Short mmCIF file of C-alpha atoms and ligand atoms in Angstrom, two decimals:
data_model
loop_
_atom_site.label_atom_id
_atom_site.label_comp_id
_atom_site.label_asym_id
_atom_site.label_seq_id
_atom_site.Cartn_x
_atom_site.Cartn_y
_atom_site.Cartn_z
CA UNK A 1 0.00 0.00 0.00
CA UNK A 2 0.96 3.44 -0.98
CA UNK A 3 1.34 6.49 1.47
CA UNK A 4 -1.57 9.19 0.17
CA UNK A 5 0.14 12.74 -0.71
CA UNK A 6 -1.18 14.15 2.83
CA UNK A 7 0.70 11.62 4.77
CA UNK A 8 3.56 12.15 2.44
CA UNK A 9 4.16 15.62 3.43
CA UNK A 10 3.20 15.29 6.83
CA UNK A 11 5.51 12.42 7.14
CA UNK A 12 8.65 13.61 5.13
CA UNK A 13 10.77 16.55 6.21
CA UNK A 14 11.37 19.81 3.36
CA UNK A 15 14.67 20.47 2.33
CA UNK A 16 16.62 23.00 4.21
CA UNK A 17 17.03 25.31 1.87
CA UNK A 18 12.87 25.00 0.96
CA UNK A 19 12.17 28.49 2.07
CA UNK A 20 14.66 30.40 -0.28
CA UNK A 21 13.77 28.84 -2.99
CA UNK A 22 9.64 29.77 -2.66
CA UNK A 23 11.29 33.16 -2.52
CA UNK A 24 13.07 32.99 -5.49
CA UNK A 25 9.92 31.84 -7.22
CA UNK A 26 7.69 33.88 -5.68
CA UNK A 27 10.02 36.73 -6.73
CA UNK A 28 10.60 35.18 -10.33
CA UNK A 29 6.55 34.82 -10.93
CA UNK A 30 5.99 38.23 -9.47
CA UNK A 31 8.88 40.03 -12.25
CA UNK A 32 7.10 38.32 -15.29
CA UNK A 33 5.05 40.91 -17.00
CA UNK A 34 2.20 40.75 -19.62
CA UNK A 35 4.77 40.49 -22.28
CA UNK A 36 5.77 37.09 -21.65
CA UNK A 37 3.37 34.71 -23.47
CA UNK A 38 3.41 32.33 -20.44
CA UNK A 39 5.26 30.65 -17.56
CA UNK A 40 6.35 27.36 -17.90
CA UNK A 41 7.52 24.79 -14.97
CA UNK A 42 9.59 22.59 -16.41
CA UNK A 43 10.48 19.59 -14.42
CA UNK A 44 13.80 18.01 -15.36
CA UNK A 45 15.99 14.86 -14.74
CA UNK A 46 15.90 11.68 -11.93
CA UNK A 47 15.41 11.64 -8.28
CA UNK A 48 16.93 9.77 -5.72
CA UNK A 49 15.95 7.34 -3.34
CA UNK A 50 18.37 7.11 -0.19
CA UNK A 51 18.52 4.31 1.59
CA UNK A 52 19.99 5.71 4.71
CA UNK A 53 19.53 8.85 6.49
CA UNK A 54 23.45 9.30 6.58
CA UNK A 55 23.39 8.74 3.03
CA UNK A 56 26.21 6.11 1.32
CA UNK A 57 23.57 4.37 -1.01
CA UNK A 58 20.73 5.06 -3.08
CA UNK A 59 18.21 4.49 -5.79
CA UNK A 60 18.69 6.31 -8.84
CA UNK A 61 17.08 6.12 -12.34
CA UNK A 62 18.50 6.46 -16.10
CA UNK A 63 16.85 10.29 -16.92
CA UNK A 64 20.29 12.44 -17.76
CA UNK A 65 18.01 15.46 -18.27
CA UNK A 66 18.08 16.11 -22.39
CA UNK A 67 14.01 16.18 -22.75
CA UNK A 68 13.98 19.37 -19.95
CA UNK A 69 16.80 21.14 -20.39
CA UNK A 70 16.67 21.29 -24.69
CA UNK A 71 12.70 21.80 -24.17
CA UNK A 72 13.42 25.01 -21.61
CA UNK A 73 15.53 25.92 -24.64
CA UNK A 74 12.57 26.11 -26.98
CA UNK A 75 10.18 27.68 -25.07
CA UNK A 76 12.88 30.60 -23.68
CA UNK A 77 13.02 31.09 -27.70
CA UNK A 78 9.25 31.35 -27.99
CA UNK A 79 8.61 33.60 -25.42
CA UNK A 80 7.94 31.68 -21.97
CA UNK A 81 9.55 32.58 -19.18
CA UNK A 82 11.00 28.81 -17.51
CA UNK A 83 11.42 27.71 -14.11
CA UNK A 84 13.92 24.95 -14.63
CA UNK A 85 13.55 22.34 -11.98
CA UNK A 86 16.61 20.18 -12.64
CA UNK A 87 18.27 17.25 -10.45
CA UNK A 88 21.41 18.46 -9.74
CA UNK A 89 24.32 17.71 -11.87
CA UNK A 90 22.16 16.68 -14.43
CA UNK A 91 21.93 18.58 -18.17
CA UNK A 92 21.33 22.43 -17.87
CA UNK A 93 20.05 24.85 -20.94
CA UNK A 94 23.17 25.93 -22.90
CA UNK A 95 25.97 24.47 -21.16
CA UNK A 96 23.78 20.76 -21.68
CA UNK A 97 25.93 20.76 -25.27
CA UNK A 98 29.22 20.81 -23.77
CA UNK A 99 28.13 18.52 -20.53
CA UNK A 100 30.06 15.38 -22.75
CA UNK A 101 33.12 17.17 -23.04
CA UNK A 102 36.28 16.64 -20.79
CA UNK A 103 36.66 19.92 -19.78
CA UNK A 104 40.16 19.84 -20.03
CA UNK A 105 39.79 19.49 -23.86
CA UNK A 106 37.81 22.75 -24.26
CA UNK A 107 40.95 24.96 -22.74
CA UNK A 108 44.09 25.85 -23.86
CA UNK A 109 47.17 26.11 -22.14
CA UNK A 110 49.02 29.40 -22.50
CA UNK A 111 52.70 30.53 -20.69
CA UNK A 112 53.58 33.99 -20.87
CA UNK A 113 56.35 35.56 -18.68
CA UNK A 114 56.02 32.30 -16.46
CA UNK A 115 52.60 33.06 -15.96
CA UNK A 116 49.96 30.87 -16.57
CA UNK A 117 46.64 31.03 -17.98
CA UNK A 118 43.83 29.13 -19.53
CA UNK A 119 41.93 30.01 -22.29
CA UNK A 120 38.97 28.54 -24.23
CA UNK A 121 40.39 26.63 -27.46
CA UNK A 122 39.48 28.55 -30.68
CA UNK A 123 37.95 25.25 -31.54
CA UNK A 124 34.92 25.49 -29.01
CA UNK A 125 34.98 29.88 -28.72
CA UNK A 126 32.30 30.70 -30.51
CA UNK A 127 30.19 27.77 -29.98
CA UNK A 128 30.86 28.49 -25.97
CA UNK A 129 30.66 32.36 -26.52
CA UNK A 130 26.80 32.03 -28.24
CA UNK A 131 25.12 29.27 -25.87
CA UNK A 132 27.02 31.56 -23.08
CA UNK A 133 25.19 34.81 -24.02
CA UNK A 134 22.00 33.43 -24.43
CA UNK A 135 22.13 31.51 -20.79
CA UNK A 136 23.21 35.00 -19.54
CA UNK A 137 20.45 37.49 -21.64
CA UNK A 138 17.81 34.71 -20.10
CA UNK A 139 18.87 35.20 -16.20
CA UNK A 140 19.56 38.49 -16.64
CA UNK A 141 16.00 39.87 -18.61
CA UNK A 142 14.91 37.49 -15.80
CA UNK A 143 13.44 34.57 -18.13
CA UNK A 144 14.70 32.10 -16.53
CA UNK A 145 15.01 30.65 -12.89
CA UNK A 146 16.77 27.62 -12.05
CA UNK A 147 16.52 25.31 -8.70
CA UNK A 148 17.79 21.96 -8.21
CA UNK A 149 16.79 18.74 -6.29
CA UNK A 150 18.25 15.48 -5.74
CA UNK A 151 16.27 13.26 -4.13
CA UNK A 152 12.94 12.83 -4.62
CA UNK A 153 11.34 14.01 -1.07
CA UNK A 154 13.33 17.38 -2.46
CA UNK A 155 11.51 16.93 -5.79
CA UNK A 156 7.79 17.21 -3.84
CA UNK A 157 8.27 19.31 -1.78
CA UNK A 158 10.07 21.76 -4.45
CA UNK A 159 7.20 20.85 -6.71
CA UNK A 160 4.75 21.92 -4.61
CA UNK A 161 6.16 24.98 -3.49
CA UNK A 162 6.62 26.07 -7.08
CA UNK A 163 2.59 25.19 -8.42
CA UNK A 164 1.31 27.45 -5.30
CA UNK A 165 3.27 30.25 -6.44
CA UNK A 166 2.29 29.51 -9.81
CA UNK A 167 -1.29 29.25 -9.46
CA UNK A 168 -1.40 33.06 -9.37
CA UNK A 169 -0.96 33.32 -13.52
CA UNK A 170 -3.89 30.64 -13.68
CA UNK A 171 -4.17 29.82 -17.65
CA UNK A 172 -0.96 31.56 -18.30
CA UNK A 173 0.87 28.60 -16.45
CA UNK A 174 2.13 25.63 -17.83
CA UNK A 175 3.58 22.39 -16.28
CA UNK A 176 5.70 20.24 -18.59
CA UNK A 177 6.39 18.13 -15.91
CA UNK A 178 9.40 15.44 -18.16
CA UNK A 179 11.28 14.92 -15.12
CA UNK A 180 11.43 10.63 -14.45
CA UNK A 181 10.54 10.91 -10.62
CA UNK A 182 10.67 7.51 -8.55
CA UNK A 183 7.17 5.75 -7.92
CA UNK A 184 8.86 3.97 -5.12
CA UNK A 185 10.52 5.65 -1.60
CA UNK A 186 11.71 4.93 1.58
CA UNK A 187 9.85 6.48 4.22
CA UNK A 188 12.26 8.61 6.20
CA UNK A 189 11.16 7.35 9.62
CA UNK A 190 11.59 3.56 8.18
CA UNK A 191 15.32 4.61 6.72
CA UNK A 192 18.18 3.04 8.25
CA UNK A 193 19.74 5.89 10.39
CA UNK A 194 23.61 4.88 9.30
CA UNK A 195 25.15 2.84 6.74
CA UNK A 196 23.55 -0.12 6.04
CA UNK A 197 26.08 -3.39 7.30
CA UNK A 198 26.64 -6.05 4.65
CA UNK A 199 26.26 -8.48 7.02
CA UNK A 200 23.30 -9.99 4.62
CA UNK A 201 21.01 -9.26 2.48
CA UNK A 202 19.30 -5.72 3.40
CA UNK A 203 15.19 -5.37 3.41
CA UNK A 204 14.55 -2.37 2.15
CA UNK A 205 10.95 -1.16 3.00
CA UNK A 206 9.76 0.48 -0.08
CA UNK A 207 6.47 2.10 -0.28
CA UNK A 208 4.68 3.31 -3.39
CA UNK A 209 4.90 7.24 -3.96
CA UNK A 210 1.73 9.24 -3.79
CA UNK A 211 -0.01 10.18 -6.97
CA UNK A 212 0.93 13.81 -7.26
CA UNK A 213 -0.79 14.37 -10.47
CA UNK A 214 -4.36 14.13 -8.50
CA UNK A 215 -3.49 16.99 -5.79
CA UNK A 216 -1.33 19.35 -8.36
CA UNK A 217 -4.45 19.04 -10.76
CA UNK A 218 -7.08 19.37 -8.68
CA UNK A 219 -5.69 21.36 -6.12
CA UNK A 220 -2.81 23.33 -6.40
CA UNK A 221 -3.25 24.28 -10.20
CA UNK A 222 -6.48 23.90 -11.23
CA UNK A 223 -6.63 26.44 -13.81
CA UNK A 224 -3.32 25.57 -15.29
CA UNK A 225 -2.49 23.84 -18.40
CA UNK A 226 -0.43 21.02 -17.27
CA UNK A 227 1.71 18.38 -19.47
CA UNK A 228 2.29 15.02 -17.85
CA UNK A 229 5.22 12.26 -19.52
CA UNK A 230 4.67 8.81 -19.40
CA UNK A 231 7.81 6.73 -19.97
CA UNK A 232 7.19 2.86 -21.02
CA UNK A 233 9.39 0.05 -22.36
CA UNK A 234 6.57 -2.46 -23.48
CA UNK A 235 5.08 -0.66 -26.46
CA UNK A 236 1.53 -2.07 -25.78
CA UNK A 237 1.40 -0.42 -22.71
CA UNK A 238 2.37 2.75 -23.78
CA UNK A 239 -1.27 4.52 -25.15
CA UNK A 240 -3.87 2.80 -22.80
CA UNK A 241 -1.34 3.72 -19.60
CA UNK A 242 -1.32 7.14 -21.27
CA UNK A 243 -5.45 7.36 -21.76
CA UNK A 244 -5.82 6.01 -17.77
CA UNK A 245 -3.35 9.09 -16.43
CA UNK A 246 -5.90 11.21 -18.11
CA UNK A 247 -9.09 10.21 -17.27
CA UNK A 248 -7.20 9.57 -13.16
CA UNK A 249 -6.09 13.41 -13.23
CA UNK A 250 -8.03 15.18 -15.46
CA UNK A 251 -5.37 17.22 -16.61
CA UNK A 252 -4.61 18.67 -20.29
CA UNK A 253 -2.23 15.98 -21.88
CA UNK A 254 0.35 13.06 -21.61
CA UNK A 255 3.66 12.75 -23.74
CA UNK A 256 3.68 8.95 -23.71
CA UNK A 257 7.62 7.81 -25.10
CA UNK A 258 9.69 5.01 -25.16
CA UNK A 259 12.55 4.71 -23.37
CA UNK A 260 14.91 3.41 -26.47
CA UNK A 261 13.00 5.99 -29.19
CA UNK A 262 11.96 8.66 -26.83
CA UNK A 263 14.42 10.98 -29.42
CA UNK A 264 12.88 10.19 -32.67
CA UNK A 265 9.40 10.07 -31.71
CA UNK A 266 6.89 10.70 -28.80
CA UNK A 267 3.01 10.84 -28.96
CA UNK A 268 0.49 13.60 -27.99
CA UNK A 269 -2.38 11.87 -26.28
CA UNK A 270 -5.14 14.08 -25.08
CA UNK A 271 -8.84 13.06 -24.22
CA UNK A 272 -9.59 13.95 -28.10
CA UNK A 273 -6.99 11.93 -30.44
CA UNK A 274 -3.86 10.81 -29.98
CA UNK A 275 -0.59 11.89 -33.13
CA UNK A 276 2.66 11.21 -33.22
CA UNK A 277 5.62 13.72 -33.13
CA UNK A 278 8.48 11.67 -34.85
CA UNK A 279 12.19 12.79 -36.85
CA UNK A 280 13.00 11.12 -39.77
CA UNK A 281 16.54 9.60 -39.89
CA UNK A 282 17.75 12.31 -41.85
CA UNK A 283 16.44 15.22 -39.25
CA UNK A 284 18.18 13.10 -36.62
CA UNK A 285 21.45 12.85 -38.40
CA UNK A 286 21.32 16.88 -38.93
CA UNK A 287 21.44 16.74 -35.45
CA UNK A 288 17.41 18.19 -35.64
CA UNK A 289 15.53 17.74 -31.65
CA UNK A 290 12.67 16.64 -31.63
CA UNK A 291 11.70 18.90 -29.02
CA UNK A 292 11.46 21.60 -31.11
CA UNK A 293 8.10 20.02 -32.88
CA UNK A 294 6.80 19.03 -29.38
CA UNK A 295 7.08 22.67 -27.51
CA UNK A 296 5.77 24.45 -31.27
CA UNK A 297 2.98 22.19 -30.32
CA UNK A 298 2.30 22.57 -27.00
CA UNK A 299 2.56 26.70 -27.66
CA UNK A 300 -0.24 26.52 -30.07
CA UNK A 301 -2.52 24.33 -27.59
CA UNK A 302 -1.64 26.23 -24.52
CA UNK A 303 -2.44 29.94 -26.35
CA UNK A 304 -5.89 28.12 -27.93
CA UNK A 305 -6.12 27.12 -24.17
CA UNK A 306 -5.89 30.74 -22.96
CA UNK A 307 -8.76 32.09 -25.05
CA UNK A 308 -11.33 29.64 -24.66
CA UNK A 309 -10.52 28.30 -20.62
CA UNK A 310 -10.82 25.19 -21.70
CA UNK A 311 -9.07 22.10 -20.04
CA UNK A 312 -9.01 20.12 -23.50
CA UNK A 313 -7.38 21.37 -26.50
O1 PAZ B 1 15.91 13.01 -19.25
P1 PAZ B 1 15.94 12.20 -20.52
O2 PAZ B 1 15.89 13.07 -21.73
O3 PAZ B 1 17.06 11.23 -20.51
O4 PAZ B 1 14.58 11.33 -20.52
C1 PAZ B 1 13.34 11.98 -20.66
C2 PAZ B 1 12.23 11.16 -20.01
C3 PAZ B 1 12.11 9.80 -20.68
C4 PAZ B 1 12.53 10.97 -18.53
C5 PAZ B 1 10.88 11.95 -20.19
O5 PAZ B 1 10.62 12.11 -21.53
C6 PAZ B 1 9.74 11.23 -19.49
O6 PAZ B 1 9.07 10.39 -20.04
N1 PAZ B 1 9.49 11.56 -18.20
C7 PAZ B 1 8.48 10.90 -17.35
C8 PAZ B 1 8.90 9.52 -16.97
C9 PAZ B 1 7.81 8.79 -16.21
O7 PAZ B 1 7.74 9.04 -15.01
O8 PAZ B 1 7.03 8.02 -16.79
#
């Protein structure tokens, strides 16, 4: 039996730090002015699980972050303001195309006078210089916010924080919500205090994760346009787990993918029809992202959705 979202909070402590950051995004939503066609939570990367309270171990999950951070990208460009909600350490907007570099190969050595100094290779300066400018025009005409999480307590209680102070804009709000958060936890009063011995095999007392969808929907952001993802690996799964989310929450639509094609293709599934978003081989081998053709998308339905109030679209 799962824990329902009530006990959840009640039951697992906020991060430390959970008070600056409703500041910051109280103070973010509060700066955006008529101008900006929307704000846009996007939710980005894994979450943790830690199986201790003095953390050594823990859960993790495969999500590196490339659907949020290239997706905050797109919508910066089309006139959303984003509140990136990334794991930590996971792909960022910008920098997220030089994340697979060794750092060490991007700089250049240079001696003069015996003094030392690095500088960025001419190789990579330009490339660096534009994604640089464009990260700093965003933070600086106040487009963009970022705040991290690791684990996925963080991840609630961040989530949360963020859709009250978002529920001001009502329709002008949207939730992409891509990031792959656990469905399984350890409660923190059932966590092993320190390091777990290896003296045999551990029990680990998992417990299913609330389903957040029904509160944030509901609840929190009722008048909001909000995006859910639904990740599968058994392709006959993928649409009818997609249809259920809807009709359970209620919300606007589900981006149902597949874990080995979720970069060629994805589909749109709202209560109306369901089409797929795909890139040829060639678009992919041009280095085209998908993402583009999802967020062009979800603009169109989300300004549709501001004139007529509607939840479908
Ligand atoms: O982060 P990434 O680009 O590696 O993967 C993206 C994704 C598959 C996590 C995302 O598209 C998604 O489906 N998120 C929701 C996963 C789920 O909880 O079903």
């Amino acid at each position: 039996m799962g824990t329902n979202w009530e006990e959840f909070y009640a039951n697992q402590p906020p991060p430390n730090d959970l008070d600056k950051s409703t500041e910051l995004l109280k103070d973010f939503v509060e700066h955006q002015s008529e101008n900006v066609k929307g704000v846009v939570l996007v939710t980005s990367g894994g979450t943790t699980i830690p199986l201790e309270l003095n953390t050594v171990r823990f859960v993790d999950n495969f999500s590196a972050g490339t659907r949020g951070s290239i997706s905050a990208e797109y919508f910066l460009k089309n006139g959303y303001a984003v509140i990136f909600m990334y794991r930590a350490k996971s792909l960022q907007p910008f920098s997220r195309r030089f994340a697979n570099q060794n750092f060490f190969d991007i700089l250049e050595l240079s001696e003069i006078d015996n003094k030392r100094s690095a500088i960025v290779s001419a190789k990579y300066s330009n490339h660096i210089a534009e994604e640089l400018f464009k990260y700093r025009q965003a933070l600086k005409q106040r487009k963009l916010l970022e705040i991290n999480f690791t684990t996925l307590s963080e991840y609630l209680w961040l989530l949360r924080s963020a859709c009250q102070v978002l529920a001001t804009l009502k329709h002008r709000a949207i939730l992409y919500l891509a990031a792959a958060a656990s469905d399984f936890y350890v409660p923190s009063n059932e966590m092993s205090v320190h390091k777990i011995p290896s003296t045999g095999p551990p029990t680990i007392p998992l417990q299913l994760v609330p389903k957040i969808l029904k509160p944030l929907v509901s609840l929190w952001v009722p008048k909001a346009f909000v995006i859910s993802f639904k990740l599968e690996t058994d392709e006959t799964l993928l649409i009818p787990k997609a249809r259920g989310a809807l009709e359970n929450y209620n919300h606007n639509l589900v981006i149902a993918n597949m874990l080995h094609t979720r970069k060629q293709q994805v589909v749109l599934v709202s209560r109306e029809n369901d089409y797929k978003i795909s890139l040829t081989n060639e678009q992919m081998n041009k280095g085209e992202e998908i993402e583009k053709y999802i967020i062009e998308d979800l603009i169109k339905k989300h300004q549709d959705f501001m004139k007529s109030g509607n939840k479908c679209s």
